[in-house]
Amino acid sequence: MNDSAQERKYIQMTQAPVEALICKMAVPTVASMLITSIYNMADTFFVGRLGTSATGAVGVVFPLMAIIQAVGFFFGQGSGNYISRQLGAQHREEAERMAATGFFSALAAGFLIMAAGLLIRSPLCRLLGATETIYPYALDYLTLILAGAPFMTASLVLNNQLRLQGNATYAMVGLMVGGLLNMALDPLFIFTFHMGISGAALATSLSQVVSFVLLLAGMMRAGGIQVRWRLFSPSLSRYRALAGGGLPSLFRQGLGSVAITCLNTAAYPFGDVAIAAMSIVSRVSQFAISALIGFGQGFQPVCGFNYGAGKYGRVIRGYWFCVWVSTAVLAVLSMVGAVFAPQIIAIFRGDDPQVIQIGTATLRLQCISFPLMGWVILCNMLLQNIALTVKASVVAAARQGLFFIPLILILPQTMGLFGVEVCQTVSDLCSFALSLVVTLPVLAAFSRLEREKAAGNENNL
């Protein structure tokens, strides 16, 4: 991007009306997140035609995918948040060095995960909670998912770097084409080519390769920060800065993986039907939250640029706008989910009444706390973007880690299957309370800084 284009981007991000700017940035990110979530559900839908054990296998392997995504988000969010702050402060060269460092580090980490995972794939399936009947399906699915790990981690870095520069449209194209391709290939590989669950995994891995290629092309065409090997500049200070923005994502995604494994283990005594029901509810919940995350991602570049430029009032205004909109939307989705829960679960396993019964109860319980997730997730995004790493990591770890993991170990022991079903709801309520305590003082400090800045400007007149 030439100097005049970079200046126009800076002016847009720091001077355009905040609400309209966030909405403009959010349209492609919401679309990207929804498509990504839809193709995750498509795997569950098409695999569901193969039987309850195959559906359970998707849920068993999901934590591994979450770990791969956690690594990608660590490098992607860490480098992307740093890039947006540096661009806000008009330090372009340092932004370019971080872009290369984040990308090539993530690619190397993806190859490492692939190699290590393939070496221990059999015991890994057992560790993830596969029953004897789920195990053969899980092993086939896991093997091909691991093959796509390097492309998944690298794609997430490119997506986040593009988005946090304010080039969300290019990020959207890469993810959406990959997601649509996955949905098209699923039935072709599973049923037409008779590949079964291996076909679903192959479709996912191939779609990741395509997304990677398109995102890399988008990075070159967008005209912004470029990824170049000669700018790869690993150093302790640069990785420390990367970790400042990436650790919350690593905690959120990584602990999410542990949480799902614990959930599968807790559901194990209740059979394949319970594991399959939890897998379906997890995908449905992820779909609803993905729209919220996409909307919040429209706030992130606005937050990063304006924080880097010292425009704290715009950061606060954008934050509250996102909170109110997301809470209202989630409240509507919660009512729809509670009313139509049986029909939603039946889409995936309509011929298994036990899966529908368990899934309906679990989904309705989660709808109770759903409207509060707007506050929790946006708190995390705000804290992460302004490099309050410890606070952001605490909020990120709360929902699936600090609260969920202890609860899933305790509640099923005392409450049986209901303890498994209600665990996420109780965790969400606790996370909301914690995020209030952590974030309200930060917002108050921003308001004070903005008042002091305004008072200083008046004194200079």
GROMACS .gro file of C-alpha atoms in nm:
model
  461
    1MET     CA    1   0.000   0.000   0.000
    2ASN     CA    2   0.151   0.336  -0.101
    3ASP     CA    3   0.182   0.625   0.143
    4SER     CA    4  -0.131   0.807   0.024
    5ALA     CA    5  -0.343   0.490   0.046
    6GLN     CA    6  -0.202   0.417   0.391
    7GLU     CA    7  -0.287   0.771   0.499
    8ARG     CA    8  -0.644   0.731   0.368
    9LYS     CA    9  -0.679   0.408   0.566
   10TYR     CA   10  -0.549   0.580   0.880
   11ILE     CA   11  -0.793   0.871   0.839
   12GLN     CA   12  -1.083   0.631   0.781
   13MET     CA   13  -1.007   0.421   1.088
   14THR     CA   14  -0.950   0.716   1.322
   15GLN     CA   15  -1.202   0.973   1.197
   16ALA     CA   16  -1.502   0.803   1.031
   17PRO     CA   17  -1.818   0.763   1.247
   18VAL     CA   18  -1.748   0.469   1.476
   19GLU     CA   19  -2.081   0.286   1.449
   20ALA     CA   20  -2.092   0.293   1.069
   21LEU     CA   21  -1.724   0.199   1.049
   22ILE     CA   22  -1.769  -0.105   1.275
   23CYS     CA   23  -2.070  -0.221   1.076
   24LYS     CA   24  -1.874  -0.185   0.752
   25MET     CA   25  -1.585  -0.385   0.894
   26ALA     CA   26  -1.822  -0.642   1.048
   27VAL     CA   27  -2.015  -0.739   0.733
   28PRO     CA   28  -1.736  -0.951   0.580
   29THR     CA   29  -1.621  -1.089   0.917
   30VAL     CA   30  -1.974  -1.196   1.014
   31ALA     CA   31  -2.013  -1.362   0.674
   32SER     CA   32  -1.676  -1.538   0.717
   33MET     CA   33  -1.758  -1.667   1.064
   34LEU     CA   34  -2.104  -1.787   0.964
   35ILE     CA   35  -1.973  -1.975   0.661
   36THR     CA   36  -1.695  -2.131   0.870
   37SER     CA   37  -1.948  -2.239   1.132
   38ILE     CA   38  -2.190  -2.367   0.868
   39TYR     CA   39  -1.927  -2.591   0.714
   40ASN     CA   40  -1.842  -2.723   1.061
   41MET     CA   41  -2.210  -2.810   1.100
   42ALA     CA   42  -2.216  -2.954   0.749
   43ASP     CA   43  -1.956  -3.210   0.858
   44THR     CA   44  -2.181  -3.306   1.150
   45PHE     CA   45  -2.490  -3.315   0.926
   46PHE     CA   46  -2.343  -3.534   0.650
   47VAL     CA   47  -2.151  -3.759   0.889
   48GLY     CA   48  -2.474  -3.794   1.087
   49ARG     CA   49  -2.614  -3.988   0.792
   50LEU     CA   50  -2.350  -4.254   0.869
   51GLY     CA   51  -2.480  -4.320   1.223
   52THR     CA   52  -2.459  -4.210   1.586
   53SER     CA   53  -2.104  -4.340   1.639
   54ALA     CA   54  -1.976  -4.148   1.337
   55THR     CA   55  -2.145  -3.831   1.468
   56GLY     CA   56  -1.976  -3.888   1.801
   57ALA     CA   57  -1.639  -3.923   1.624
   58VAL     CA   58  -1.667  -3.569   1.488
   59GLY     CA   59  -1.724  -3.447   1.843
   60VAL     CA   60  -1.429  -3.650   1.972
   61VAL     CA   61  -1.187  -3.507   1.713
   62PHE     CA   62  -1.320  -3.152   1.751
   63PRO     CA   63  -1.085  -3.075   2.046
   64LEU     CA   64  -0.786  -3.154   1.823
   65MET     CA   65  -0.915  -2.910   1.563
   66ALA     CA   66  -0.958  -2.657   1.842
   67ILE     CA   67  -0.592  -2.699   1.940
   68ILE     CA   68  -0.479  -2.645   1.580
   69GLN     CA   69  -0.701  -2.338   1.561
   70ALA     CA   70  -0.568  -2.217   1.897
   71VAL     CA   71  -0.214  -2.216   1.759
   72GLY     CA   72  -0.329  -2.034   1.446
   73PHE     CA   73  -0.519  -1.775   1.649
   74PHE     CA   74  -0.223  -1.730   1.884
   75PHE     CA   75   0.005  -1.624   1.599
   76GLY     CA   76  -0.274  -1.458   1.399
   77GLN     CA   77  -0.433  -1.250   1.674
   78GLY     CA   78  -0.097  -1.180   1.836
   79SER     CA   79   0.064  -1.050   1.518
   80GLY     CA   80  -0.257  -0.890   1.385
   81ASN     CA   81  -0.331  -0.689   1.699
   82TYR     CA   82   0.030  -0.569   1.709
   83ILE     CA   83   0.013  -0.474   1.340
   84SER     CA   84  -0.305  -0.266   1.387
   85ARG     CA   85  -0.153  -0.076   1.681
   86GLN     CA   86   0.168  -0.012   1.487
   87LEU     CA   87  -0.028   0.112   1.186
   88GLY     CA   88  -0.229   0.337   1.419
   89ALA     CA   89   0.101   0.475   1.549
   90GLN     CA   90   0.224   0.492   1.183
   91HIS     CA   91   0.515   0.248   1.230
   92ARG     CA   92   0.485   0.053   0.904
   93GLU     CA   93   0.822  -0.126   0.894
   94GLU     CA   94   0.775  -0.282   1.237
   95ALA     CA   95   0.425  -0.396   1.133
   96GLU     CA   96   0.574  -0.573   0.827
   97ARG     CA   97   0.836  -0.752   1.035
   98MET     CA   98   0.570  -0.879   1.275
   99ALA     CA   99   0.355  -0.999   0.983
  100ALA     CA  100   0.636  -1.219   0.850
  101THR     CA  101   0.733  -1.343   1.195
  102GLY     CA  102   0.376  -1.444   1.283
  103PHE     CA  103   0.309  -1.618   0.951
  104PHE     CA  104   0.623  -1.830   0.922
  105SER     CA  105   0.616  -1.921   1.291
  106ALA     CA  106   0.258  -2.048   1.257
  107LEU     CA  107   0.343  -2.249   0.946
  108ALA     CA  108   0.629  -2.421   1.131
  109ALA     CA  109   0.405  -2.489   1.432
  110GLY     CA  110   0.143  -2.647   1.203
  111PHE     CA  111   0.397  -2.890   1.057
  112LEU     CA  112   0.511  -2.979   1.409
  113ILE     CA  113   0.153  -3.056   1.519
  114MET     CA  114   0.098  -3.268   1.210
  115ALA     CA  115   0.412  -3.475   1.263
  116ALA     CA  116   0.360  -3.526   1.637
  117GLY     CA  117  -0.011  -3.604   1.598
  118LEU     CA  118   0.041  -3.865   1.326
  119LEU     CA  119   0.301  -4.042   1.541
  120ILE     CA  120   0.059  -4.087   1.833
  121ARG     CA  121  -0.276  -4.084   1.652
  122SER     CA  122  -0.406  -4.410   1.802
  123PRO     CA  123  -0.354  -4.326   2.172
  124LEU     CA  124  -0.460  -3.968   2.093
  125CYS     CA  125  -0.806  -4.091   1.988
  126ARG     CA  126  -0.843  -4.272   2.322
  127LEU     CA  127  -0.726  -3.963   2.509
  128LEU     CA  128  -0.988  -3.750   2.333
  129GLY     CA  129  -1.264  -3.974   2.468
  130ALA     CA  130  -1.344  -4.222   2.189
  131THR     CA  131  -1.550  -4.525   2.289
  132GLU     CA  132  -1.483  -4.866   2.131
  133THR     CA  133  -1.755  -4.806   1.871
  134ILE     CA  134  -1.648  -4.447   1.799
  135TYR     CA  135  -1.273  -4.525   1.783
  136PRO     CA  136  -1.244  -4.653   1.419
  137TYR     CA  137  -1.438  -4.353   1.288
  138ALA     CA  138  -1.237  -4.111   1.502
  139LEU     CA  139  -0.903  -4.257   1.387
  140ASP     CA  140  -0.989  -4.216   1.018
  141TYR     CA  141  -1.120  -3.861   1.069
  142LEU     CA  142  -0.829  -3.750   1.287
  143THR     CA  143  -0.557  -3.872   1.047
  144LEU     CA  144  -0.670  -3.655   0.757
  145ILE     CA  145  -0.747  -3.354   0.979
  146LEU     CA  146  -0.384  -3.363   1.099
  147ALA     CA  147  -0.263  -3.361   0.737
  148GLY     CA  148  -0.422  -3.018   0.692
  149ALA     CA  149  -0.286  -2.869   1.016
  150PRO     CA  150  -0.010  -2.648   0.860
  151PHE     CA  151  -0.256  -2.491   0.617
  152MET     CA  152  -0.512  -2.434   0.894
  153THR     CA  153  -0.266  -2.252   1.122
  154ALA     CA  154  -0.121  -2.042   0.838
  155SER     CA  155  -0.468  -1.954   0.701
  156LEU     CA  156  -0.579  -1.824   1.040
  157VAL     CA  157  -0.272  -1.600   1.058
  158LEU     CA  158  -0.334  -1.453   0.713
  159ASN     CA  159  -0.703  -1.406   0.789
  160ASN     CA  160  -0.636  -1.220   1.113
  161GLN     CA  161  -0.359  -1.007   0.968
  162LEU     CA  162  -0.577  -0.900   0.676
  163ARG     CA  163  -0.875  -0.830   0.899
  164LEU     CA  164  -0.683  -0.633   1.161
  165GLN     CA  165  -0.536  -0.411   0.889
  166GLY     CA  166  -0.893  -0.322   0.792
  167ASN     CA  167  -0.892  -0.545   0.478
  168ALA     CA  168  -1.172  -0.774   0.595
  169THR     CA  169  -1.316  -0.833   0.246
  170TYR     CA  170  -1.005  -1.018   0.128
  171ALA     CA  171  -1.010  -1.221   0.450
  172MET     CA  172  -1.376  -1.304   0.389
  173VAL     CA  173  -1.318  -1.431   0.034
  174GLY     CA  174  -1.050  -1.678   0.144
  175LEU     CA  175  -1.257  -1.826   0.425
  176MET     CA  176  -1.589  -1.828   0.240
  177VAL     CA  177  -1.461  -2.003  -0.072
  178GLY     CA  178  -1.292  -2.267   0.143
  179GLY     CA  179  -1.607  -2.316   0.349
  180LEU     CA  180  -1.837  -2.344   0.047
  181LEU     CA  181  -1.596  -2.589  -0.116
  182ASN     CA  182  -1.601  -2.802   0.198
  183MET     CA  183  -1.981  -2.817   0.194
  184ALA     CA  184  -1.977  -2.919  -0.173
  185LEU     CA  185  -1.708  -3.185  -0.128
  186ASP     CA  186  -1.862  -3.344   0.184
  187PRO     CA  187  -2.150  -3.530   0.011
  188LEU     CA  188  -1.933  -3.599  -0.296
  189PHE     CA  189  -1.656  -3.772  -0.100
  190ILE     CA  190  -1.876  -3.934   0.168
  191PHE     CA  191  -2.152  -4.078  -0.050
  192THR     CA  192  -2.059  -4.058  -0.420
  193PHE     CA  193  -1.701  -4.181  -0.370
  194HIS     CA  194  -1.805  -4.400  -0.073
  195MET     CA  195  -1.523  -4.268   0.148
  196GLY     CA  196  -1.740  -4.244   0.460
  197ILE     CA  197  -1.607  -4.030   0.744
  198SER     CA  198  -1.263  -4.012   0.576
  199GLY     CA  199  -1.434  -3.819   0.297
  200ALA     CA  200  -1.554  -3.555   0.543
  201ALA     CA  201  -1.202  -3.512   0.682
  202LEU     CA  202  -1.049  -3.497   0.333
  203ALA     CA  203  -1.303  -3.232   0.231
  204THR     CA  204  -1.208  -3.024   0.536
  205SER     CA  205  -0.834  -3.052   0.474
  206LEU     CA  206  -0.862  -2.970   0.102
  207SER     CA  207  -1.077  -2.666   0.180
  208GLN     CA  208  -0.806  -2.545   0.419
  209VAL     CA  209  -0.547  -2.569   0.140
  210VAL     CA  210  -0.769  -2.366  -0.093
  211SER     CA  211  -0.834  -2.104   0.177
  212PHE     CA  212  -0.460  -2.077   0.239
  213VAL     CA  213  -0.386  -2.012  -0.130
  214LEU     CA  214  -0.665  -1.754  -0.163
  215LEU     CA  215  -0.569  -1.572   0.157
  216LEU     CA  216  -0.206  -1.557   0.048
  217ALA     CA  217  -0.317  -1.412  -0.286
  218GLY     CA  218  -0.542  -1.167  -0.099
  219MET     CA  219  -0.250  -1.055   0.114
  220MET     CA  220  -0.059  -0.965  -0.203
  221ARG     CA  221  -0.353  -0.800  -0.378
  222ALA     CA  222  -0.479  -0.598  -0.080
  223GLY     CA  223  -0.181  -0.363  -0.110
  224GLY     CA  224  -0.123  -0.346   0.265
  225ILE     CA  225   0.133  -0.520   0.482
  226GLN     CA  226   0.309  -0.799   0.288
  227VAL     CA  227   0.444  -1.132   0.412
  228ARG     CA  228   0.805  -1.169   0.299
  229TRP     CA  229   1.063  -1.424   0.408
  230ARG     CA  230   1.338  -1.160   0.418
  231LEU     CA  231   1.139  -0.972   0.684
  232PHE     CA  232   1.110  -1.278   0.909
  233SER     CA  233   1.265  -1.134   1.226
  234PRO     CA  234   1.227  -1.370   1.523
  235SER     CA  235   1.342  -1.214   1.850
  236LEU     CA  236   1.252  -1.237   2.216
  237SER     CA  237   1.100  -0.888   2.219
  238ARG     CA  238   0.893  -0.954   1.908
  239TYR     CA  239   0.762  -1.288   2.039
  240ARG     CA  240   0.686  -1.121   2.371
  241ALA     CA  241   0.479  -0.860   2.186
  242LEU     CA  242   0.311  -1.135   1.981
  243ALA     CA  243   0.228  -1.329   2.296
  244GLY     CA  244   0.072  -1.016   2.446
  245GLY     CA  245  -0.201  -1.022   2.183
  246GLY     CA  246  -0.207  -1.396   2.118
  247LEU     CA  247  -0.213  -1.559   2.461
  248PRO     CA  248  -0.582  -1.482   2.527
  249SER     CA  249  -0.674  -1.658   2.202
  250LEU     CA  250  -0.448  -1.951   2.289
  251PHE     CA  251  -0.612  -1.982   2.631
  252ARG     CA  252  -0.961  -1.949   2.488
  253GLN     CA  253  -0.916  -2.203   2.209
  254GLY     CA  254  -0.676  -2.433   2.393
  255LEU     CA  255  -0.887  -2.458   2.706
  256GLY     CA  256  -1.189  -2.502   2.479
  257SER     CA  257  -1.020  -2.813   2.346
  258VAL     CA  258  -0.956  -2.946   2.697
  259ALA     CA  259  -1.313  -2.860   2.795
  260ILE     CA  260  -1.465  -3.056   2.505
  261THR     CA  261  -1.244  -3.354   2.586
  262CYS     CA  262  -1.365  -3.337   2.948
  263LEU     CA  263  -1.723  -3.305   2.821
  264ASN     CA  264  -1.685  -3.617   2.605
  265THR     CA  265  -1.533  -3.803   2.902
  266ALA     CA  266  -1.819  -3.692   3.129
  267ALA     CA  267  -2.074  -3.803   2.868
  268TYR     CA  268  -1.896  -4.137   2.812
  269PRO     CA  269  -2.088  -4.329   3.086
  270PHE     CA  270  -2.416  -4.230   2.921
  271GLY     CA  271  -2.321  -4.385   2.586
  272ASP     CA  272  -2.271  -4.275   2.226
  273VAL     CA  273  -2.608  -4.095   2.226
  274ALA     CA  274  -2.488  -3.850   2.492
  275ILE     CA  275  -2.157  -3.783   2.313
  276ALA     CA  276  -2.340  -3.733   1.982
  277ALA     CA  277  -2.592  -3.496   2.146
  278MET     CA  278  -2.314  -3.286   2.301
  279SER     CA  279  -2.135  -3.275   1.966
  280ILE     CA  280  -2.446  -3.143   1.793
  281VAL     CA  281  -2.520  -2.882   2.061
  282SER     CA  282  -2.157  -2.766   2.051
  283ARG     CA  283  -2.178  -2.707   1.676
  284VAL     CA  284  -2.517  -2.530   1.700
  285SER     CA  285  -2.394  -2.306   1.984
  286GLN     CA  286  -2.077  -2.231   1.792
  287PHE     CA  287  -2.288  -2.121   1.496
  288ALA     CA  288  -2.481  -1.871   1.707
  289ILE     CA  289  -2.168  -1.737   1.876
  290SER     CA  290  -1.982  -1.716   1.543
  291ALA     CA  291  -2.206  -1.427   1.432
  292LEU     CA  292  -2.122  -1.245   1.755
  293ILE     CA  293  -1.750  -1.310   1.712
  294GLY     CA  294  -1.768  -1.183   1.354
  295PHE     CA  295  -1.939  -0.864   1.471
  296GLY     CA  296  -1.678  -0.819   1.743
  297GLN     CA  297  -1.404  -0.870   1.485
  298GLY     CA  298  -1.539  -0.565   1.307
  299PHE     CA  299  -1.464  -0.373   1.627
  300GLN     CA  300  -1.107  -0.505   1.665
  301PRO     CA  301  -0.928  -0.308   1.389
  302VAL     CA  302  -1.118   0.006   1.490
  303CYS     CA  303  -1.011  -0.052   1.849
  304GLY     CA  304  -0.646  -0.123   1.757
  305PHE     CA  305  -0.603   0.177   1.528
  306ASN     CA  306  -0.769   0.423   1.767
  307TYR     CA  307  -0.592   0.291   2.075
  308GLY     CA  308  -0.261   0.323   1.890
  309ALA     CA  309  -0.358   0.678   1.790
  310GLY     CA  310  -0.459   0.769   2.148
  311LYS     CA  311  -0.828   0.821   2.059
  312TYR     CA  312  -0.974   0.651   2.367
  313GLY     CA  313  -1.320   0.803   2.335
  314ARG     CA  314  -1.372   0.626   2.001
  315VAL     CA  315  -1.262   0.297   2.157
  316ILE     CA  316  -1.521   0.328   2.437
  317ARG     CA  317  -1.797   0.439   2.203
  318GLY     CA  318  -1.733   0.148   1.965
  319TYR     CA  319  -1.721  -0.099   2.251
  320TRP     CA  320  -2.060  -0.004   2.399
  321PHE     CA  321  -2.220   0.000   2.054
  322CYS     CA  322  -2.105  -0.359   1.997
  323VAL     CA  323  -2.220  -0.473   2.342
  324TRP     CA  324  -2.575  -0.342   2.302
  325VAL     CA  325  -2.620  -0.476   1.948
  326SER     CA  326  -2.477  -0.821   2.028
  327THR     CA  327  -2.685  -0.858   2.346
  328ALA     CA  328  -3.006  -0.778   2.160
  329VAL     CA  329  -2.928  -1.023   1.877
  330LEU     CA  330  -2.829  -1.303   2.116
  331ALA     CA  331  -3.149  -1.254   2.316
  332VAL     CA  332  -3.353  -1.315   2.000
  333LEU     CA  333  -3.143  -1.619   1.903
  334SER     CA  334  -3.184  -1.760   2.254
  335MET     CA  335  -3.563  -1.744   2.233
  336VAL     CA  336  -3.560  -1.911   1.890
  337GLY     CA  337  -3.323  -2.182   2.015
  338ALA     CA  338  -3.532  -2.255   2.324
  339VAL     CA  339  -3.859  -2.282   2.130
  340PHE     CA  340  -3.729  -2.488   1.837
  341ALA     CA  341  -3.463  -2.695   2.017
  342PRO     CA  342  -3.613  -3.039   1.927
  343GLN     CA  343  -3.642  -2.948   1.560
  344ILE     CA  344  -3.284  -2.813   1.553
  345ILE     CA  345  -3.135  -3.129   1.704
  346ALA     CA  346  -3.350  -3.348   1.476
  347ILE     CA  347  -3.187  -3.192   1.169
  348PHE     CA  348  -2.871  -3.385   1.256
  349ARG     CA  349  -3.004  -3.707   1.414
  350GLY     CA  350  -3.377  -3.715   1.343
  351ASP     CA  351  -3.393  -4.097   1.366
  352ASP     CA  352  -3.250  -4.117   1.720
  353PRO     CA  353  -3.501  -4.003   1.986
  354GLN     CA  354  -3.247  -4.032   2.269
  355VAL     CA  355  -3.006  -3.792   2.097
  356ILE     CA  356  -3.295  -3.549   2.037
  357GLN     CA  357  -3.406  -3.569   2.401
  358ILE     CA  358  -3.058  -3.509   2.548
  359GLY     CA  359  -2.969  -3.245   2.289
  360THR     CA  360  -3.294  -3.053   2.341
  361ALA     CA  361  -3.244  -3.030   2.716
  362THR     CA  362  -2.882  -2.919   2.676
  363LEU     CA  363  -2.958  -2.656   2.411
  364ARG     CA  364  -3.245  -2.505   2.611
  365LEU     CA  365  -3.026  -2.477   2.919
  366GLN     CA  366  -2.755  -2.300   2.719
  367CYS     CA  367  -3.009  -2.053   2.582
  368ILE     CA  368  -3.057  -1.921   2.938
  369SER     CA  369  -2.709  -1.768   2.952
  370PHE     CA  370  -2.662  -1.694   2.582
  371PRO     CA  371  -2.755  -1.322   2.589
  372LEU     CA  372  -2.470  -1.258   2.837
  373MET     CA  373  -2.206  -1.386   2.596
  374GLY     CA  374  -2.198  -1.055   2.405
  375TRP     CA  375  -2.046  -0.882   2.708
  376VAL     CA  376  -1.801  -1.165   2.783
  377ILE     CA  377  -1.662  -1.201   2.430
  378LEU     CA  378  -1.638  -0.827   2.363
  379CYS     CA  379  -1.462  -0.777   2.697
  380ASN     CA  380  -1.204  -1.028   2.584
  381MET     CA  381  -1.161  -0.861   2.244
  382LEU     CA  382  -1.119  -0.515   2.399
  383LEU     CA  383  -0.862  -0.627   2.656
  384GLN     CA  384  -0.673  -0.830   2.396
  385ASN     CA  385  -0.653  -0.544   2.147
  386ILE     CA  386  -0.516  -0.295   2.399
  387ALA     CA  387  -0.249  -0.546   2.514
  388LEU     CA  388  -0.381  -0.603   2.868
  389THR     CA  389  -0.260  -0.960   2.834
  390VAL     CA  390  -0.321  -1.088   3.188
  391LYS     CA  391  -0.674  -0.948   3.214
  392ALA     CA  392  -0.760  -1.065   2.861
  393SER     CA  393  -0.622  -1.412   2.932
  394VAL     CA  394  -0.826  -1.442   3.253
  395VAL     CA  395  -1.149  -1.352   3.073
  396ALA     CA  396  -1.058  -1.578   2.778
  397ALA     CA  397  -0.983  -1.872   3.007
  398ALA     CA  398  -1.295  -1.831   3.221
  399ARG     CA  399  -1.575  -1.975   3.009
  400GLN     CA  400  -1.412  -2.302   2.897
  401GLY     CA  401  -1.134  -2.329   3.152
  402LEU     CA  402  -1.148  -2.165   3.493
  403PHE     CA  403  -1.514  -2.253   3.546
  404PHE     CA  404  -1.616  -2.517   3.293
  405ILE     CA  405  -1.343  -2.774   3.360
  406PRO     CA  406  -1.393  -2.789   3.740
  407LEU     CA  407  -1.772  -2.792   3.692
  408ILE     CA  408  -1.767  -3.076   3.437
  409LEU     CA  409  -1.556  -3.280   3.680
  410ILE     CA  410  -1.794  -3.216   3.973
  411LEU     CA  411  -2.153  -3.175   3.849
  412PRO     CA  412  -2.194  -3.510   3.664
  413GLN     CA  413  -2.072  -3.690   3.977
  414THR     CA  414  -2.350  -3.537   4.185
  415MET     CA  415  -2.625  -3.469   3.928
  416GLY     CA  416  -2.575  -3.740   3.666
  417LEU     CA  417  -2.661  -3.658   3.304
  418PHE     CA  418  -2.825  -3.329   3.408
  419GLY     CA  419  -2.488  -3.220   3.543
  420VAL     CA  420  -2.340  -3.268   3.195
  421GLU     CA  421  -2.629  -3.079   3.033
  422VAL     CA  422  -2.624  -2.777   3.267
  423CYS     CA  423  -2.247  -2.736   3.299
  424GLN     CA  424  -2.196  -2.481   3.019
  425THR     CA  425  -2.481  -2.263   3.145
  426VAL     CA  426  -2.340  -2.240   3.498
  427SER     CA  427  -1.994  -2.169   3.354
  428ASP     CA  428  -2.132  -1.888   3.135
  429LEU     CA  429  -2.301  -1.719   3.431
  430CYS     CA  430  -1.979  -1.731   3.633
  431SER     CA  431  -1.779  -1.598   3.337
  432PHE     CA  432  -2.014  -1.303   3.299
  433ALA     CA  433  -1.969  -1.208   3.665
  434LEU     CA  434  -1.589  -1.232   3.639
  435SER     CA  435  -1.572  -1.025   3.320
  436LEU     CA  436  -1.773  -0.746   3.487
  437VAL     CA  437  -1.516  -0.726   3.768
  438VAL     CA  438  -1.220  -0.728   3.528
  439THR     CA  439  -1.344  -0.493   3.256
  440LEU     CA  440  -1.544  -0.216   3.425
  441PRO     CA  441  -1.231  -0.058   3.584
  442VAL     CA  442  -1.062  -0.054   3.241
  443LEU     CA  443  -1.357   0.127   3.085
  444ALA     CA  444  -1.356   0.377   3.373
  445ALA     CA  445  -0.983   0.439   3.319
  446PHE     CA  446  -1.042   0.504   2.948
  447SER     CA  447  -1.316   0.754   3.031
  448ARG     CA  448  -1.083   0.932   3.273
  449LEU     CA  449  -0.801   0.950   3.016
  450GLU     CA  450  -1.039   1.094   2.756
  451ARG     CA  451  -1.162   1.360   3.000
  452GLU     CA  452  -0.803   1.453   3.089
  453LYS     CA  453  -0.712   1.473   2.722
  454ALA     CA  454  -1.012   1.695   2.649
  455ALA     CA  455  -0.925   1.919   2.945
  456GLY     CA  456  -0.564   1.947   2.823
  457ASN     CA  457  -0.680   2.050   2.477
  458GLU     CA  458  -0.902   2.320   2.628
  459ASN     CA  459  -0.611   2.455   2.833
  460ASN     CA  460  -0.399   2.480   2.517
  461LEU     CA  461  -0.657   2.694   2.339
   0.00000   0.00000   0.00000
